[in-house]
GROMACS .gro file of C-alpha atoms in nm:
model
  259
    1ILE     CA    1   0.000   0.000   0.000
    2LEU     CA    2   0.281   0.240   0.089
    3LEU     CA    3   0.480   0.176  -0.228
    4ALA     CA    4   0.173   0.173  -0.452
    5THR     CA    5   0.058   0.507  -0.313
    6ARG     CA    6   0.400   0.661  -0.369
    7TRP     CA    7   0.427   0.514  -0.719
    8PHE     CA    8   0.089   0.653  -0.819
    9LEU     CA    9   0.170   1.009  -0.714
   10GLU     CA   10   0.520   0.996  -0.863
   11ASN     CA   11   0.381   0.884  -1.199
   12ASN     CA   12   0.076   1.110  -1.197
   13PRO     CA   13   0.209   1.433  -1.045
   14PHE     CA   14  -0.038   1.658  -1.227
   15SER     CA   15  -0.337   1.427  -1.233
   16GLU     CA   16  -0.620   1.377  -0.991
   17PHE     CA   17  -0.754   1.034  -0.911
   18VAL     CA   18  -1.123   1.116  -0.935
   19VAL     CA   19  -1.384   0.882  -0.793
   20ALA     CA   20  -1.659   0.975  -1.036
   21ASP     CA   21  -1.744   0.996  -1.404
   22ARG     CA   22  -1.627   1.284  -1.621
   23GLN     CA   23  -1.959   1.466  -1.621
   24TRP     CA   24  -1.966   1.487  -1.243
   25ALA     CA   25  -1.600   1.585  -1.226
   26ALA     CA   26  -1.650   1.868  -1.473
   27SER     CA   27  -1.952   2.010  -1.293
   28SER     CA   28  -1.821   2.016  -0.938
   29ASN     CA   29  -1.514   2.055  -0.723
   30ALA     CA   30  -1.439   1.688  -0.781
   31PHE     CA   31  -1.313   1.478  -0.497
   32SER     CA   32  -0.949   1.384  -0.551
   33GLY     CA   33  -0.786   1.112  -0.356
   34LYS     CA   34  -0.749   0.738  -0.349
   35VAL     CA   35  -0.987   0.445  -0.318
   36TYR     CA   36  -0.864   0.108  -0.196
   37LEU     CA   37  -1.078  -0.203  -0.245
   38ASP     CA   38  -1.025  -0.563  -0.147
   39ASP     CA   39  -1.034  -0.785  -0.455
   40ASP     CA   40  -1.363  -0.932  -0.333
   41SER     CA   41  -1.537  -0.598  -0.271
   42PHE     CA   42  -1.805  -0.429  -0.481
   43LEU     CA   43  -1.830  -0.048  -0.477
   44SER     CA   44  -2.132   0.145  -0.603
   45ILE     CA   45  -1.990   0.471  -0.738
   46PRO     CA   46  -2.337   0.632  -0.786
   47ARG     CA   47  -2.414   0.575  -0.418
   48LEU     CA   48  -2.071   0.694  -0.305
   49ILE     CA   49  -2.077   1.025  -0.492
   50PRO     CA   50  -2.351   1.197  -0.285
   51HIS     CA   51  -2.150   1.136   0.033
   52LEU     CA   52  -1.843   1.294  -0.126
   53LEU     CA   53  -2.044   1.594  -0.247
   54GLN     CA   54  -2.148   1.670   0.110
   55LEU     CA   55  -1.787   1.733   0.211
   56THR     CA   56  -1.626   2.074   0.236
   57GLU     CA   57  -1.303   2.122   0.043
   58LYS     CA   58  -1.091   2.070   0.355
   59GLU     CA   59  -1.291   1.766   0.465
   60ALA     CA   60  -1.248   1.611   0.120
   61THR     CA   61  -0.870   1.652   0.115
   62MET     CA   62  -0.834   1.515   0.470
   63LEU     CA   63  -1.087   1.234   0.430
   64VAL     CA   64  -1.056   0.882   0.567
   65MET     CA   65  -1.381   0.699   0.493
   66GLY     CA   66  -1.442   0.336   0.580
   67TYR     CA   67  -1.577   0.084   0.828
   68LEU     CA   68  -1.397   0.234   1.127
   69MET     CA   69  -1.259   0.025   1.411
   70SER     CA   70  -1.055   0.066   1.728
   71THR     CA   71  -0.917  -0.259   1.862
   72PRO     CA   72  -0.678  -0.388   2.128
   73LEU     CA   73  -0.335  -0.514   2.030
   74ASP     CA   74  -0.332  -0.693   2.365
   75VAL     CA   75  -0.643  -0.904   2.428
   76THR     CA   76  -0.576  -0.899   2.802
   77VAL     CA   77  -0.680  -0.533   2.818
   78SER     CA   78  -0.984  -0.574   2.593
   79GLY     CA   79  -1.234  -0.625   2.874
   80ILE     CA   80  -1.368  -0.948   2.721
   81ASP     CA   81  -1.601  -1.107   2.974
   82ILE     CA   82  -1.623  -1.484   2.991
   83CYS     CA   83  -2.003  -1.462   2.988
   84ASP     CA   84  -1.993  -1.278   2.654
   85ILE     CA   85  -1.816  -1.561   2.474
   86CYS     CA   86  -1.926  -1.871   2.665
   87LYS     CA   87  -2.291  -1.976   2.661
   88PRO     CA   88  -2.414  -2.076   2.909
   89CYS     CA   89  -2.169  -1.883   3.123
   90SER     CA   90  -2.179  -2.139   3.405
   91LYS     CA   91  -2.026  -2.401   3.174
   92CYS     CA   92  -1.696  -2.209   3.170
   93LEU     CA   93  -1.714  -2.068   3.521
   94ASP     CA   94  -1.740  -2.423   3.656
   95ASP     CA   95  -1.470  -2.565   3.426
   96GLN     CA   96  -1.176  -2.632   3.656
   97SER     CA   97  -0.947  -2.737   3.371
   98LEU     CA   98  -1.006  -2.399   3.204
   99ARG     CA   99  -0.933  -2.220   3.530
  100ASP     CA  100  -0.611  -2.418   3.572
  101VAL     CA  101  -0.484  -2.327   3.224
  102CYS     CA  102  -0.570  -1.960   3.273
  103ALA     CA  103  -0.403  -1.954   3.613
  104GLN     CA  104  -0.074  -2.066   3.453
  105PHE     CA  105  -0.066  -1.743   3.255
  106ASN     CA  106  -0.232  -1.520   3.515
  107LEU     CA  107  -0.513  -1.447   3.268
  108ALA     CA  108  -0.875  -1.359   3.330
  109LEU     CA  109  -1.113  -1.620   3.194
  110GLY     CA  110  -1.241  -1.406   2.904
  111PRO     CA  111  -0.906  -1.327   2.737
  112CYS     CA  112  -0.780  -1.673   2.824
  113LEU     CA  113  -1.071  -1.846   2.646
  114HIS     CA  114  -1.016  -1.616   2.347
  115TYR     CA  115  -0.658  -1.739   2.315
  116ILE     CA  116  -0.757  -2.102   2.372
  117SER     CA  117  -1.035  -2.085   2.111
  118THR     CA  118  -0.800  -1.931   1.856
  119CYS     CA  119  -0.544  -2.203   1.921
  120GLN     CA  120  -0.810  -2.469   1.874
  121ILE     CA  121  -0.925  -2.314   1.546
  122TYR     CA  122  -0.571  -2.339   1.413
  123GLY     CA  123  -0.537  -2.699   1.532
  124ALA     CA  124  -0.278  -2.652   1.805
  125GLU     CA  125  -0.175  -2.984   1.957
  126VAL     CA  126  -0.056  -2.842   2.289
  127ILE     CA  127  -0.289  -2.562   2.397
  128GLU     CA  128  -0.067  -2.432   2.675
  129GLN     CA  129   0.229  -2.395   2.437
  130CYS     CA  130   0.010  -2.221   2.179
  131VAL     CA  131  -0.126  -1.975   2.438
  132ALA     CA  132   0.227  -1.899   2.558
  133GLU     CA  133   0.340  -1.828   2.201
  134ALA     CA  134   0.034  -1.610   2.137
  135LEU     CA  135   0.103  -1.405   2.449
  136SER     CA  136   0.466  -1.363   2.345
  137GLU     CA  137   0.363  -1.248   1.997
  138SER     CA  138   0.108  -1.009   2.144
  139GLN     CA  139   0.375  -0.850   2.362
  140ARG     CA  140   0.611  -0.823   2.064
  141ILE     CA  141   0.344  -0.633   1.870
  142VAL     CA  142   0.276  -0.405   2.168
  143ASP     CA  143   0.648  -0.330   2.195
  144TYR     CA  144   0.674  -0.260   1.821
  145PHE     CA  145   0.383  -0.016   1.812
  146GLY     CA  146   0.427   0.126   2.160
  147SER     CA  147   0.067   0.085   2.274
  148ARG     CA  148  -0.188  -0.178   2.375
  149TRP     CA  149  -0.475  -0.023   2.177
  150THR     CA  150  -0.494   0.098   1.818
  151PRO     CA  151  -0.610   0.443   1.717
  152THR     CA  152  -0.905   0.446   1.475
  153TRP     CA  153  -0.850   0.248   1.154
  154PRO     CA  154  -1.060   0.151   0.848
  155LEU     CA  155  -1.139  -0.216   0.796
  156GLY     CA  156  -0.962  -0.366   0.495
  157MET     CA  157  -1.278  -0.426   0.289
  158GLY     CA  158  -1.218  -0.082   0.138
  159TRP     CA  159  -1.156   0.281   0.219
  160VAL     CA  160  -1.146   0.626   0.061
  161LEU     CA  161  -0.857   0.863   0.132
  162GLY     CA  162  -0.849   1.236   0.058
  163SER     CA  163  -0.571   1.384  -0.154
  164GLU     CA  164  -0.373   1.536   0.136
  165VAL     CA  165  -0.392   1.213   0.334
  166THR     CA  166  -0.273   1.024   0.025
  167ARG     CA  167   0.016   1.265  -0.031
  168PHE     CA  168   0.119   1.241   0.334
  169ILE     CA  169   0.142   0.862   0.308
  170ALA     CA  170   0.326   0.880  -0.025
  171ARG     CA  171   0.582   1.135   0.100
  172ASN     CA  172   0.661   0.927   0.406
  173ALA     CA  173   0.637   0.580   0.252
  174GLY     CA  174   1.002   0.508   0.320
  175VAL     CA  175   0.987   0.568   0.695
  176LEU     CA  176   0.639   0.461   0.806
  177LYS     CA  177   0.596   0.137   0.997
  178SER     CA  178   0.533  -0.149   0.755
  179ARG     CA  179   0.507  -0.461   0.971
  180GLY     CA  180   0.142  -0.551   1.007
  181ALA     CA  181  -0.188  -0.540   0.821
  182ALA     CA  182  -0.220  -0.237   0.592
  183ASP     CA  183  -0.572  -0.148   0.704
  184VAL     CA  184  -0.474  -0.135   1.070
  185GLN     CA  185  -0.153   0.051   0.986
  186ILE     CA  186  -0.334   0.336   0.808
  187GLY     CA  187  -0.517   0.449   1.117
  188ARG     CA  188  -0.301   0.287   1.376
  189TYR     CA  189   0.017   0.478   1.319
  190TRP     CA  190   0.046   0.626   0.971
  191LEU     CA  191  -0.213   0.893   1.045
  192ALA     CA  192  -0.198   0.913   1.424
  193GLY     CA  193   0.015   1.227   1.412
  194LEU     CA  194  -0.170   1.398   1.127
  195GLU     CA  195  -0.385   1.699   1.217
  196ASP     CA  196  -0.748   1.746   1.112
  197VAL     CA  197  -0.812   1.404   0.958
  198HIS     CA  198  -1.181   1.389   0.866
  199TRP     CA  199  -1.301   1.042   0.969
  200VAL     CA  200  -1.626   0.918   0.814
  201ASP     CA  201  -1.759   0.594   0.961
  202MET     CA  202  -1.957   0.380   0.716
  203SER     CA  203  -2.021   0.088   0.953
  204ASP     CA  204  -2.392   0.170   0.984
  205GLY     CA  205  -2.485  -0.049   0.689
  206ARG     CA  206  -2.321   0.147   0.408
  207PHE     CA  207  -2.001  -0.064   0.407
  208HIS     CA  208  -2.053  -0.428   0.504
  209ASP     CA  209  -1.987  -0.792   0.420
  210PHE     CA  210  -2.215  -0.984   0.184
  211PRO     CA  211  -2.516  -1.112   0.383
  212ARG     CA  212  -2.391  -1.454   0.479
  213ARG     CA  213  -2.397  -1.632   0.811
  214HIS     CA  214  -2.082  -1.643   1.023
  215SER     CA  215  -1.937  -1.333   0.858
  216MET     CA  216  -1.856  -1.088   1.136
  217PHE     CA  217  -1.934  -0.767   0.949
  218THR     CA  218  -2.234  -0.885   0.751
  219ARG     CA  219  -2.553  -0.692   0.690
  220GLY     CA  220  -2.851  -0.741   0.466
  221CYS     CA  221  -2.815  -0.538   0.148
  222SER     CA  222  -3.029  -0.226   0.114
  223ASN     CA  223  -3.046   0.099  -0.078
  224ASP     CA  224  -2.787   0.230   0.170
  225SER     CA  225  -2.528  -0.034   0.073
  226ILE     CA  226  -2.230   0.135  -0.094
  227LEU     CA  227  -1.951  -0.119  -0.049
  228VAL     CA  228  -2.021  -0.492  -0.019
  229HIS     CA  229  -1.729  -0.713   0.084
  230ARG     CA  230  -1.666  -1.089   0.056
  231ILE     CA  231  -1.826  -1.116  -0.286
  232ARG     CA  232  -1.801  -1.462  -0.439
  233HIS     CA  233  -1.810  -1.530  -0.811
  234ASP     CA  234  -2.168  -1.652  -0.796
  235SER     CA  235  -2.270  -1.333  -0.613
  236LEU     CA  236  -2.175  -1.125  -0.917
  237GLN     CA  237  -2.459  -1.286  -1.110
  238SER     CA  238  -2.690  -1.046  -0.924
  239TYR     CA  239  -2.507  -0.737  -1.054
  240ASN     CA  240  -2.743  -0.490  -1.221
  241SER     CA  241  -2.535  -0.316  -1.488
  242HIS     CA  242  -2.806  -0.060  -1.568
  243ALA     CA  243  -2.840   0.064  -1.209
  244CYS     CA  244  -2.479  -0.017  -1.111
  245THR     CA  245  -2.606  -0.202  -0.805
  246LEU     CA  246  -2.563  -0.545  -0.657
  247ASP     CA  247  -2.902  -0.704  -0.600
  248CYS     CA  248  -2.797  -0.915  -0.304
  249PRO     CA  249  -3.025  -1.053  -0.029
  250THR     CA  250  -3.169  -0.832   0.242
  251GLU     CA  251  -3.143  -1.123   0.486
  252ILE     CA  252  -3.037  -1.486   0.514
  253ASP     CA  253  -3.298  -1.744   0.618
  254GLY     CA  254  -3.477  -1.477   0.820
  255GLU     CA  255  -3.162  -1.387   1.012
  256VAL     CA  256  -2.845  -1.196   0.941
  257GLU     CA  257  -2.543  -1.227   1.166
  258PRO     CA  258  -2.494  -0.895   1.351
  259SER     CA  259  -2.195  -0.676   1.269
   0.00000   0.00000   0.00000
């Protein structure tokens, strides 16, 4: 992301990357900046444009638009409660073997079960060893970034950056931290010291995953849907080329997993 941003500006020094068609660009103070999309994301330009037109000139140049998050680098400070992730809660509260494992690492039951569950998902043979390695890696990340929580960052499904934000990243591409996921990096530390960033959160149903069970950020599609992530090949069959919309389901079997 860093190198691509720098390359684009170096090779297009007098051009604007306009997120619109020519007619709109010619009739307005066109938004200039950069759009990033995951390769399985669908973006409706006609639905995006009205949101960009609402911005002042300064807001547009300093824009970071996306599904905004703020997450812990260290799960132990996240405040995860055992009763939020274990149903019924008593099953885990009364599990002495779980308590024994957690006691080894001086962990509260919530964060401890999070680590154990992750280790099980990845097929760890020795849970205690896996948890120890996860804790060590977590501390390494905390040491690298210098904090236990991230500043605001846009989820990697897609984001829109204003021209000044884009130029800031491009100018400093050689010295910004580059170890870690690009989406978290953008908010986490690339922009943490930049004044007057205009954050626009689209997590209210405008940016979301395709409506499919067990997808954490899923929503039913609606007229508010601008960016739809986790599109499969078969999902593109519902693309309406005349309206430039994706006619995807409003719900799944009467229920959509909450974001």
